[in-house]
Structure formats: C-alpha cells, structure tokens
CSV table of C-alpha atoms and ligand atoms in Angstrom, one decimal:
chain,number,residue,atom,x,y,z
A,132,MET,CA,-41.8,61.6,-35.8
A,133,LYS,CA,-44.5,61.3,-33.2
A,134,PHE,CA,-44.8,64.3,-30.8
A,135,VAL,CA,-46.1,63.8,-27.3
A,136,TYR,CA,-46.4,66.9,-25.1
A,137,LEU,CA,-46.4,66.0,-21.4
A,138,ASP,CA,-45.5,69.3,-20.0
A,139,HIS,CA,-48.9,70.8,-19.3
A,140,ASN,CA,-47.9,72.1,-15.9
A,141,ALA,CA,-45.5,74.4,-17.7
A,142,THR,CA,-48.1,75.6,-20.2
A,143,SER,CA,-50.9,74.3,-22.4
A,144,PRO,CA,-52.0,75.0,-25.9
A,145,THR,CA,-54.8,77.6,-26.3
A,146,ARG,CA,-58.0,75.6,-27.1
A,147,ALA,CA,-59.6,76.3,-30.4
A,148,GLU,CA,-62.9,77.5,-28.9
A,149,ALA,CA,-61.0,80.2,-26.9
A,150,VAL,CA,-59.0,81.3,-29.9
A,151,LYS,CA,-62.2,81.6,-31.9
A,152,GLU,CA,-63.8,83.7,-29.2
A,153,MET,CA,-60.7,86.0,-29.0
A,154,MET,CA,-60.3,86.7,-32.8
A,155,PRO,CA,-62.8,89.6,-33.2
A,156,TYR,CA,-61.3,91.5,-30.3
A,157,PHE,CA,-58.0,91.9,-32.2
A,158,THR,CA,-59.4,93.4,-35.4
A,159,LYS,CA,-63.1,94.4,-35.1
A,160,ILE,CA,-63.9,95.1,-31.5
A,161,TYR,CA,-60.6,96.8,-30.7
A,162,GLY,CA,-61.8,99.8,-28.6
A,163,ASN,CA,-60.3,100.8,-25.3
A,164,ALA,CA,-62.6,99.6,-22.5
A,165,SER,CA,-62.2,103.0,-20.8
A,166,SER,CA,-63.5,105.0,-23.9
A,167,ILE,CA,-67.0,106.4,-23.9
A,168,HIS,CA,-67.8,105.9,-27.6
A,169,SER,CA,-69.4,102.8,-29.0
A,170,PHE,CA,-66.0,101.1,-29.7
A,171,GLY,CA,-65.1,101.5,-26.1
A,172,ARG,CA,-68.5,100.4,-24.9
A,173,ASP,CA,-68.2,97.2,-26.9
A,174,ALA,CA,-64.9,96.4,-25.4
A,175,LYS,CA,-66.2,97.3,-21.9
A,176,ARG,CA,-69.1,94.9,-22.5
A,177,ALA,CA,-66.7,92.1,-23.4
A,178,LEU,CA,-64.6,92.8,-20.3
A,179,GLU,CA,-67.6,92.7,-18.0
A,180,GLU,CA,-69.1,89.7,-19.6
A,181,SER,CA,-65.8,87.9,-19.2
A,182,ARG,CA,-65.6,88.9,-15.6
A,183,THR,CA,-69.1,87.5,-15.0
A,184,LYS,CA,-68.2,84.3,-16.8
A,185,VAL,CA,-65.1,83.9,-14.6
A,186,ALA,CA,-67.1,84.7,-11.5
A,187,VAL,CA,-69.8,82.1,-12.4
A,188,SER,CA,-67.1,79.5,-13.2
A,189,LEU,CA,-65.6,80.0,-9.7
A,190,GLY,CA,-68.9,80.1,-7.9
A,191,VAL,CA,-68.4,83.8,-7.0
A,192,LEU,CA,-71.6,85.8,-6.6
A,193,ASP,CA,-70.2,89.3,-7.2
A,194,PRO,CA,-68.1,89.6,-10.4
A,195,LYS,CA,-66.5,92.7,-8.8
A,196,GLU,CA,-64.4,90.3,-6.8
A,197,ILE,CA,-62.5,89.3,-9.9
A,198,ILE,CA,-59.5,91.4,-11.1
A,199,PHE,CA,-57.7,90.7,-14.3
A,200,THR,CA,-53.9,90.6,-14.4
A,201,SER,CA,-51.1,89.6,-16.7
A,202,GLY,CA,-50.9,86.1,-15.3
A,203,GLY,CA,-50.2,83.9,-12.3
A,204,THR,CA,-47.0,85.6,-11.3
A,205,GLU,CA,-48.6,89.1,-11.2
A,206,SER,CA,-51.6,87.7,-9.3
A,207,ASP,CA,-49.3,86.2,-6.7
A,208,ASN,CA,-47.3,89.5,-6.5
A,209,LEU,CA,-50.5,91.6,-6.2
A,210,ALA,CA,-52.0,89.4,-3.5
A,211,ILE,CA,-48.9,89.1,-1.3
A,212,LYS,CA,-47.3,92.6,-1.7
A,213,GLY,CA,-50.7,94.2,-2.0
A,214,VAL,CA,-51.8,92.8,1.4
A,215,ALA,CA,-48.4,93.2,3.0
A,216,TYR,CA,-47.9,96.9,2.4
A,217,LYS,CA,-51.6,97.7,3.2
A,218,ASN,CA,-51.5,95.9,6.5
A,219,GLN,CA,-48.1,97.0,7.7
A,220,LYS,CA,-49.5,98.8,10.7
A,221,LYS,CA,-51.2,95.6,11.8
A,222,GLY,CA,-48.2,93.4,11.5
A,223,ASN,CA,-45.3,92.2,9.3
A,224,HIS,CA,-45.4,88.4,9.5
A,225,ILE,CA,-46.3,86.2,6.6
A,226,ILE,CA,-46.7,82.4,6.6
A,227,THR,CA,-46.1,80.3,3.5
A,228,THR,CA,-44.5,76.9,2.7
A,229,GLN,CA,-41.2,75.7,1.5
A,230,ILE,CA,-42.7,74.3,-1.7
A,231,GLU,CA,-44.4,77.3,-3.2
A,232,HIS,CA,-43.8,78.5,-6.8
A,233,HIS,CA,-41.1,81.1,-7.1
A,234,ALA,CA,-43.7,83.7,-7.8
A,235,VAL,CA,-44.7,83.4,-4.1
A,236,LEU,CA,-41.3,82.5,-2.6
A,237,ASN,CA,-39.5,85.4,-4.2
A,238,CYS,CA,-42.2,87.9,-3.3
A,239,CYS,CA,-41.6,86.9,0.4
A,240,LYS,CA,-37.8,87.1,-0.1
A,241,PHE,CA,-38.3,90.6,-1.5
A,242,LEU,CA,-40.5,91.7,1.4
A,243,GLU,CA,-38.0,90.4,3.9
A,244,LYS,CA,-35.6,93.1,2.7
A,245,ASP,CA,-38.3,95.6,3.4
A,246,GLY,CA,-38.8,94.6,7.1
A,247,PHE,CA,-41.3,91.7,6.7
A,248,GLU,CA,-40.8,88.3,8.3
A,249,THR,CA,-41.7,85.0,6.7
A,250,THR,CA,-42.3,81.5,8.1
A,251,TYR,CA,-41.7,78.8,5.5
A,252,LEU,CA,-43.7,75.8,6.7
A,253,PRO,CA,-42.1,72.4,6.0
A,254,VAL,CA,-44.1,69.6,4.3
A,255,ASN,CA,-44.2,65.8,5.0
A,256,GLU,CA,-42.7,63.2,2.6
A,257,PHE,CA,-45.8,63.5,0.4
A,258,GLY,CA,-45.5,67.3,0.2
A,259,GLU,CA,-48.4,68.0,2.5
A,260,VAL,CA,-48.5,70.9,5.0
A,261,ASP,CA,-49.6,70.0,8.6
A,262,PRO,CA,-52.5,72.2,9.6
A,263,ASP,CA,-51.5,71.9,13.3
A,264,ASN,CA,-48.1,73.2,12.4
A,265,LEU,CA,-49.7,76.2,10.6
A,266,LYS,CA,-51.9,76.9,13.7
A,267,LYS,CA,-48.7,77.0,15.9
A,268,SER,CA,-46.9,79.3,13.6
A,269,ILE,CA,-49.6,82.0,13.7
A,270,ARG,CA,-48.5,85.1,15.7
A,271,LYS,CA,-50.1,88.3,16.9
A,272,ASN,CA,-48.4,90.1,14.0
A,273,THR,CA,-49.3,87.6,11.2
A,274,ILE,CA,-51.1,89.4,8.4
A,275,LEU,CA,-51.2,86.8,5.6
A,276,ILE,CA,-51.1,83.0,5.0
A,277,SER,CA,-50.2,82.1,1.4
A,278,ILE,CA,-50.3,78.4,0.7
A,279,MET,CA,-50.7,76.9,-2.8
A,280,HIS,CA,-53.7,74.7,-3.6
A,281,ALA,CA,-51.7,72.2,-5.8
A,282,ASN,CA,-48.0,71.9,-6.3
A,283,ASN,CA,-46.8,72.4,-9.9
A,284,GLU,CA,-43.9,69.9,-9.6
A,285,ILE,CA,-45.2,66.9,-7.7
A,286,GLY,CA,-49.0,67.6,-8.0
A,287,THR,CA,-49.7,67.3,-4.3
A,288,ILE,CA,-53.0,68.9,-3.2
A,289,GLU,CA,-52.8,70.8,0.1
A,290,PRO,CA,-55.6,70.6,2.8
A,291,ILE,CA,-56.9,74.0,1.7
A,292,SER,CA,-60.3,73.7,3.6
A,293,GLU,CA,-58.5,73.1,6.9
A,294,ILE,CA,-56.0,75.8,6.2
A,295,GLY,CA,-58.8,78.3,5.3
A,296,LYS,CA,-60.7,77.4,8.5
A,297,ILE,CA,-57.6,78.1,10.6
A,298,ALA,CA,-56.9,81.4,8.9
A,299,LYS,CA,-60.5,82.5,9.4
A,300,GLU,CA,-60.6,81.5,13.1
A,301,ASN,CA,-57.4,83.5,13.7
A,302,GLY,CA,-58.5,86.5,11.6
A,303,VAL,CA,-55.6,86.2,9.2
A,304,LEU,CA,-56.1,86.8,5.4
A,305,PHE,CA,-55.7,83.6,3.3
A,306,HIS,CA,-54.2,83.6,-0.2
A,307,THR,CA,-53.9,80.5,-2.3
A,308,ASP,CA,-51.9,80.1,-5.6
A,309,ALA,CA,-54.4,78.0,-7.4
A,310,VAL,CA,-52.7,78.3,-10.8
A,311,GLN,CA,-52.3,74.5,-11.0
A,312,SER,CA,-55.7,73.5,-9.6
A,313,ILE,CA,-58.2,75.8,-11.3
A,314,GLY,CA,-59.7,73.9,-14.2
A,315,LYS,CA,-58.2,70.6,-13.0
A,316,ILE,CA,-59.9,69.9,-9.6
A,317,PRO,CA,-63.0,71.5,-7.9
A,318,VAL,CA,-62.4,74.7,-5.9
A,319,ASN,CA,-65.0,76.2,-3.6
A,320,LEU,CA,-63.9,79.7,-2.5
A,321,ASN,CA,-66.5,79.9,0.3
A,322,GLU,CA,-66.2,76.5,1.7
A,323,MET,CA,-62.4,76.8,1.7
A,324,ASN,CA,-62.5,80.3,3.3
A,325,ILE,CA,-60.3,81.7,0.6
A,326,ASP,CA,-59.8,85.5,0.7
A,327,LEU,CA,-57.5,85.8,-2.4
A,328,LEU,CA,-56.9,83.3,-5.2
A,329,SER,CA,-54.5,83.4,-8.1
A,330,LEU,CA,-55.2,81.8,-11.5
A,331,SER,CA,-53.5,81.9,-14.9
A,332,GLY,CA,-55.1,81.5,-18.3
A,333,HIS,CA,-52.3,79.5,-20.0
A,334,LYS,CA,-52.4,76.6,-17.5
A,335,PHE,CA,-56.0,75.7,-18.5
A,336,TYR,CA,-55.9,76.1,-22.3
A,337,GLY,CA,-56.4,79.8,-22.3
A,338,PRO,CA,-53.9,82.3,-23.7
A,339,LYS,CA,-50.6,83.3,-22.1
A,340,GLY,CA,-50.0,86.6,-20.4
A,341,VAL,CA,-53.4,86.9,-18.8
A,342,GLY,CA,-54.6,85.8,-15.3
A,343,ALA,CA,-56.9,86.8,-12.6
A,344,LEU,CA,-56.9,87.4,-8.9
A,345,TYR,CA,-60.1,86.8,-6.8
A,346,ILE,CA,-60.3,89.3,-4.0
A,347,ARG,CA,-63.0,88.7,-1.4
A,348,LYS,CA,-65.1,91.8,-0.7
A,349,GLY,CA,-63.7,93.8,2.2
A,350,THR,CA,-60.1,92.5,1.9
A,351,ASN,CA,-57.6,95.2,2.8
A,352,ILE,CA,-55.3,95.2,-0.2
A,353,GLY,CA,-53.6,97.9,-2.2
A,354,ALA,CA,-52.1,98.0,-5.7
A,355,LEU,CA,-48.7,97.4,-7.2
A,356,GLN,CA,-49.1,99.3,-10.4
A,357,HIS,CA,-50.4,102.9,-10.5
A,358,GLY,CA,-52.0,104.8,-13.3
A,359,GLY,CA,-55.7,104.9,-14.4
A,360,HIS,CA,-58.7,103.6,-12.5
A,361,HIS,CA,-58.7,100.2,-14.2
A,362,GLU,CA,-59.7,97.1,-12.3
A,363,LYS,CA,-61.2,98.9,-9.3
A,364,ASN,CA,-57.9,100.7,-8.8
A,365,HIS,CA,-56.1,97.4,-8.1
A,366,ARG,CA,-54.4,97.1,-11.4
A,367,ALA,CA,-53.8,100.2,-13.7
A,368,GLY,CA,-53.3,99.7,-17.4
A,369,THR,CA,-55.5,99.1,-20.5
A,370,GLU,CA,-57.1,95.7,-20.2
A,371,ASN,CA,-56.0,92.9,-22.5
A,372,ILE,CA,-59.5,92.3,-23.9
A,373,PRO,CA,-58.7,89.4,-26.3
A,374,GLY,CA,-56.7,87.6,-23.6
A,375,ILE,CA,-59.4,88.2,-21.0
A,376,VAL,CA,-62.1,86.9,-23.4
A,377,GLY,CA,-60.0,83.8,-24.1
A,378,LEU,CA,-59.3,83.1,-20.5
A,379,ALA,CA,-63.0,83.4,-19.6
A,380,LYS,CA,-64.0,81.0,-22.4
A,381,ALA,CA,-61.3,78.4,-21.6
A,382,LEU,CA,-62.1,78.5,-17.9
A,383,GLU,CA,-65.9,78.0,-18.5
A,384,LEU,CA,-65.2,75.0,-20.7
A,385,ASN,CA,-62.6,73.5,-18.5
A,386,ILE,CA,-64.6,73.7,-15.3
A,387,ASN,CA,-67.5,71.9,-17.0
A,388,GLU,CA,-65.1,69.1,-18.1
A,389,ILE,CA,-63.4,68.6,-14.7
A,390,GLN,CA,-65.2,65.4,-13.7
A,391,SER,CA,-64.8,63.4,-17.0
A,392,GLU,CA,-61.3,64.6,-17.5
A,393,ASN,CA,-60.2,63.7,-14.0
A,394,GLN,CA,-61.2,60.1,-14.4
A,395,ARG,CA,-59.5,59.8,-17.8
A,396,LEU,CA,-56.2,61.6,-16.7
A,397,THR,CA,-56.0,59.6,-13.4
A,398,SER,CA,-56.2,56.4,-15.3
A,399,LEU,CA,-53.6,57.5,-17.8
A,400,ARG,CA,-51.3,58.6,-14.9
A,401,GLU,CA,-51.6,55.2,-13.2
A,402,LYS,CA,-51.1,53.4,-16.5
A,403,LEU,CA,-47.9,55.4,-17.0
A,404,TRP,CA,-46.6,54.7,-13.5
A,405,LYS,CA,-47.4,51.0,-13.8
A,406,GLY,CA,-45.7,50.8,-17.2
A,407,LEU,CA,-42.6,52.5,-16.1
A,408,SER,CA,-42.3,50.9,-12.7
A,409,ASP,CA,-42.8,47.5,-14.2
A,410,SER,CA,-39.9,47.8,-16.6
A,411,ILE,CA,-37.4,50.2,-14.8
A,412,PRO,CA,-35.8,49.0,-11.6
A,413,GLU,CA,-35.1,51.5,-8.8
A,414,ILE,CA,-37.5,54.2,-9.6
A,415,VAL,CA,-39.4,56.2,-7.0
A,416,ARG,CA,-42.6,58.1,-7.2
A,417,ASN,CA,-42.7,61.6,-5.7
A,418,GLY,CA,-45.6,63.2,-3.9
A,419,SER,CA,-48.9,61.8,-2.7
A,420,VAL,CA,-50.8,59.2,-4.7
A,421,LYS,CA,-54.1,60.0,-3.0
A,422,ASN,CA,-53.9,63.8,-2.9
A,423,CYS,CA,-52.5,64.4,-6.3
A,424,LEU,CA,-53.4,66.3,-9.4
A,425,PRO,CA,-54.8,63.8,-11.9
A,426,ASN,CA,-52.4,64.9,-14.7
A,427,THR,CA,-49.1,64.9,-12.8
A,428,LEU,CA,-46.6,62.1,-12.3
A,429,ASN,CA,-43.2,63.0,-10.8
A,430,ILE,CA,-40.6,60.3,-10.5
A,431,CYS,CA,-36.9,59.9,-9.5
A,432,ILE,CA,-34.9,57.5,-11.6
A,433,LYS,CA,-31.8,56.6,-9.6
A,434,TYR,CA,-28.2,57.0,-10.9
A,435,ILE,CA,-28.9,59.2,-13.9
A,436,GLU,CA,-29.6,62.9,-14.5
A,437,GLY,CA,-33.1,64.3,-15.3
A,438,GLU,CA,-31.6,66.6,-17.9
A,439,SER,CA,-30.1,63.6,-19.8
A,440,MET,CA,-33.5,61.9,-19.8
A,441,LEU,CA,-35.2,65.1,-20.9
A,442,LEU,CA,-32.9,65.5,-23.9
A,443,SER,CA,-33.1,61.8,-24.9
A,444,LEU,CA,-36.9,61.9,-24.7
A,445,ASP,CA,-36.9,65.2,-26.7
A,446,ASN,CA,-35.0,63.3,-29.4
A,447,VAL,CA,-38.0,61.0,-29.8
A,448,GLY,CA,-40.5,63.8,-29.7
A,449,ILE,CA,-41.5,63.5,-26.0
A,450,ALA,CA,-41.7,66.8,-24.0
A,451,ILE,CA,-41.4,66.5,-20.2
A,452,SER,CA,-39.6,68.6,-17.6
A,453,THR,CA,-37.2,68.2,-14.7
A,454,GLY,CA,-37.9,70.0,-11.5
A,455,SER,CA,-40.0,73.1,-12.4
A,456,ALA,CA,-39.7,74.9,-15.8
A,457,CYS,CA,-38.6,78.1,-14.1
A,458,THR,CA,-35.5,76.5,-12.5
A,459,SER,CA,-34.6,74.2,-15.4
A,460,ALA,CA,-31.9,76.6,-16.6
A,461,SER,CA,-30.1,76.3,-13.3
A,462,LEU,CA,-28.4,73.2,-11.8
A,463,GLU,CA,-29.9,73.7,-8.4
A,464,PRO,CA,-31.9,70.6,-7.3
A,465,SER,CA,-35.6,71.3,-7.0
A,466,HIS,CA,-36.6,73.0,-3.7
A,467,VAL,CA,-39.8,71.0,-3.7
A,468,LEU,CA,-38.0,67.6,-3.9
A,469,LEU,CA,-35.5,68.7,-1.2
A,470,ALA,CA,-38.5,69.7,1.0
A,471,ILE,CA,-40.1,66.2,0.7
A,472,GLY,CA,-36.8,64.7,1.8
A,473,ARG,CA,-35.1,63.6,-1.4
A,474,SER,CA,-31.3,63.9,-1.4
A,475,PRO,CA,-29.8,66.3,-4.0
A,476,GLU,CA,-28.5,63.3,-6.0
A,477,MET,CA,-32.0,61.8,-6.1
A,478,ALA,CA,-33.6,65.1,-6.9
A,479,HIS,CA,-31.2,65.5,-9.9
A,480,GLY,CA,-32.7,62.3,-11.3
A,481,SER,CA,-36.3,63.5,-11.3
A,482,ILE,CA,-38.6,64.0,-14.2
A,483,ARG,CA,-42.2,65.3,-14.4
A,484,PHE,CA,-44.9,64.1,-16.7
A,485,SER,CA,-47.9,66.4,-16.9
A,486,SER,CA,-50.6,65.2,-19.3
A,487,GLY,CA,-53.6,67.2,-20.6
A,488,LYS,CA,-56.8,67.4,-22.6
A,489,TYR,CA,-55.2,66.1,-25.8
A,490,THR,CA,-53.1,63.3,-24.2
A,491,THR,CA,-54.1,59.9,-25.5
A,492,ASP,CA,-53.6,56.3,-24.5
A,493,GLU,CA,-51.2,55.9,-27.5
A,494,ASP,CA,-49.1,58.8,-26.1
A,495,ILE,CA,-48.7,57.0,-22.8
A,496,ASN,CA,-47.8,53.8,-24.6
A,497,TYR,CA,-45.2,55.7,-26.6
A,498,VAL,CA,-43.5,56.9,-23.4
A,499,ILE,CA,-43.7,53.4,-21.8
A,500,ASP,CA,-42.0,52.0,-24.9
A,501,ASN,CA,-39.3,54.7,-25.2
A,502,LEU,CA,-38.2,55.6,-21.7
A,503,PRO,CA,-36.9,52.2,-20.4
A,504,PRO,CA,-34.3,51.8,-23.2
A,505,ILE,CA,-33.1,55.4,-22.6
A,506,VAL,CA,-32.7,54.7,-18.9
A,507,ASP,CA,-30.8,51.5,-19.7
A,508,ARG,CA,-28.4,53.3,-22.0
A,509,LEU,CA,-27.9,56.3,-19.6
A,510,ARG,CA,-27.3,54.0,-16.6
A,511,LYS,CA,-24.7,52.0,-18.5
A,512,MET,CA,-22.8,55.3,-18.9
A,513,SER,CA,-23.3,56.4,-15.3
A,514,PRO,CA,-20.4,56.1,-12.9
A,515,LEU,CA,-22.9,56.0,-10.1
A,516,TYR,CA,-24.5,52.9,-11.5
A,517,VAL,CA,-21.4,51.0,-12.5
A,518,HIS,CA,-20.1,51.3,-9.0
A,519,LYS,CA,-23.1,49.6,-7.6
B,790,PLP,C1,-47.2,78.6,-13.8
B,790,PLP,C2,-47.4,78.9,-12.4
B,790,PLP,C3,-47.3,80.3,-11.9
B,790,PLP,C4,-47.0,81.4,-12.8
B,790,PLP,O1,-48.0,81.7,-13.7
B,790,PLP,P1,-47.7,82.6,-15.0
B,790,PLP,O2,-49.0,82.9,-15.6
B,790,PLP,O3,-46.8,81.8,-15.9
B,790,PLP,O4,-47.0,83.9,-14.5
B,790,PLP,C5,-47.5,80.5,-10.6
B,790,PLP,N1,-47.8,79.5,-9.7
B,790,PLP,C6,-47.9,78.2,-10.1
B,790,PLP,C7,-48.2,77.1,-9.1
B,790,PLP,C8,-47.6,77.9,-11.5
B,790,PLP,O5,-47.7,76.6,-11.8
C-alpha cells in the first residue's frame, strides 16, 4: 500500500542530516555540559555551537538570547508564566487570541486561577486578528501580549509586524508562538518587535522533545523550573545535547530552503484544493488563502464527520488530521473553527492536510483520487445528507 503523510503540522520526521549530526552525542560525546573535564567541555562546546547556529538562523546577534527547552509547550509556558509572575507588581492583564494552541490557552486559564486576567481577542472569518482591536484592549495593567505567528489548524498567518509595533508603542512585552512558522515562512525578530518567541524542533524536521525560547535582552522574565544554573537560570536541568544539536542542524537547513519549498508547497496546496473542490460538491475552505502557511489546507466537507474521513483515508494509507491533534481524542469541535464562525456541525466535518518536505505530486494525486469516493460513500450513509 502507498503511504502518504499529510500531517506535518502535528509532527514531522527527523531529517537524515539532523540524525547524523546527533548520533555521536549519544555514544561518544556524552559528557554533561556542566562538567569541567574534557568530556564536559566537548558537550558544552556542542551546546554553545548549537545556540549560535540557532541565533544565526533566526537573525539574532547575541546567542545568549536563545534558551533551550523541552519543546513548544514548555517554551510557551516559560514565556507566559515566566513573564506573568515576574511582572505581577506591574499588572495582571494578559492579551491573547481565541485561536491559540492549547499550550498558550491553558497557560492563561491556569493563571486566571491565580489572579491574572486574560482578554481573548476574536478573529475574523479568515482567522485574522484585528490590530485596532488589540490596541483598544490594552490597559494600564497589561503586562503581556501573546499572539501566535501562524495557526496550526487553518494555517492563517497573523499580522505580527503590526502587533509587535503596537506592543512596543504601549510598552507591553510581546510573545509569539512561532512553532508553526519557524522554518516555513520568514521571521524577522527585530522588524516584528518580538520580545519572546517559541519554537519546537519536531515541527521543522528536528527531533521531538526539544525546543527553544528566544528572550530579547532585558526582558523581565523568571523561571518555571528550579535547580542548577543551566540556561542562564531560566531553565534548570541537564541539557539534551543530542536533541539540541539536531534541532540546530534542522533549523539551519530549513531556513535556507524556505523560498524554494514555499513555492513548491503552495502549488501542491492549490492543486489539492482544486482537485478536491472540482470533484466534491459542498466543500468549504477554512482560513485565509492569501495569508496562509504554504503547507496547510483545512476544509469542511458538509454532512459527514471528519473522524469518519480520517479513518477511511487511513485505510488507504493517507494520514491527515481533524481539528488539532491535541483535541482529536475529544469530540469537542475545534475552538479555531468555531472562532472563525463555523457552526459546530460544519466544524465536525473538517479535515486538515499539512504537507511537507517529502510530499510529492503523486502524493497529492493519490489524495485527489481517493477522497471523493470516500466522501460519496460516507454521504450516502449520512442522515444529514439524505434529508437534503
Ligand atoms: C505543536 C505546537 C505546539 C507544541 O509544541 P510541542 O513541541 O509539541 O510541545 C505549540 N504551539 C503550536 C502552534 C504547535 O503547533
């Protein structure tokens, strides 16, 4: 059977070049980066070289502004809780959006139990935040704005430069969850006035369980995890050297490939949409066509369930997702699709295709050939459809 993996927004395979770079750090260069002896110094050298590589890839002049973490979730937690608790005397108000990843949303929910207040900005039908709305929601006690760069479910890219400018003008710290954008589209930390940025290795062909947080020099932020003096006291714990080496290598390679990959993935995405919308009646595209990640296509297919389509596609070797991977075990409709105005029924009929580096033209043809008959069969069984 043919296998077609179109779930890269959930995770991606670790690319061979990154695996190769990581291998010696499991068996030969296994020292603790905090040890003084040669084994430790070798590990420390790899750690700092990786930090510099990440800094260069992101256009950051001082590698000290990069902190390694265990992934996107930890980076989001460190940014939001780290800023919140450290700035408590200044204020207790945080601004975010209704369409954030749960790593951000549930941080805010947690902080609300501890006396913090959150404004969840709405988005328009394409999933875009209105900068004027952000401006109006800033209060005297606002200490942090956390708005994602690109949405993991629908691929919408937020107006980060405008948001960063507003944050700066109002003297409010700005964090962005860039887990879906780093390595996929250009990010300029200075032009975008970003103070804190989260990224995760496994979303750009690096290993799982390793990420980073960019912290602009001078940002008032504490730690979540206490112990040794690792990572400038922002993140105690022996560093995951193989993971960090792999993340740095994957990031470096991906950033260099952004332009050529973007063109290729955008044309594959449009080919997929055309192929499906030509042969399946009553399907709707979610998110923005203009401001969208090149690899992401999210659609609603009326009268049938996303889960049924997912399982039928899985039977022919095609991997996709419904809503976001983190909520797929629950039957709640996606909070992102509800926020862009889809009804719960429509949201239940949504599926997401997210292609990647190894996705080919044939893969897309395979989906275009296989999905329409599946939709046909499922609709024939759907009471919603028969009653039409
Ligand atoms: C995957 C993802 C995360 C979580 O990253 P992990 O490394 O899996 O913890 C956070 N935010 C967004 C937008 C994501 O897509």
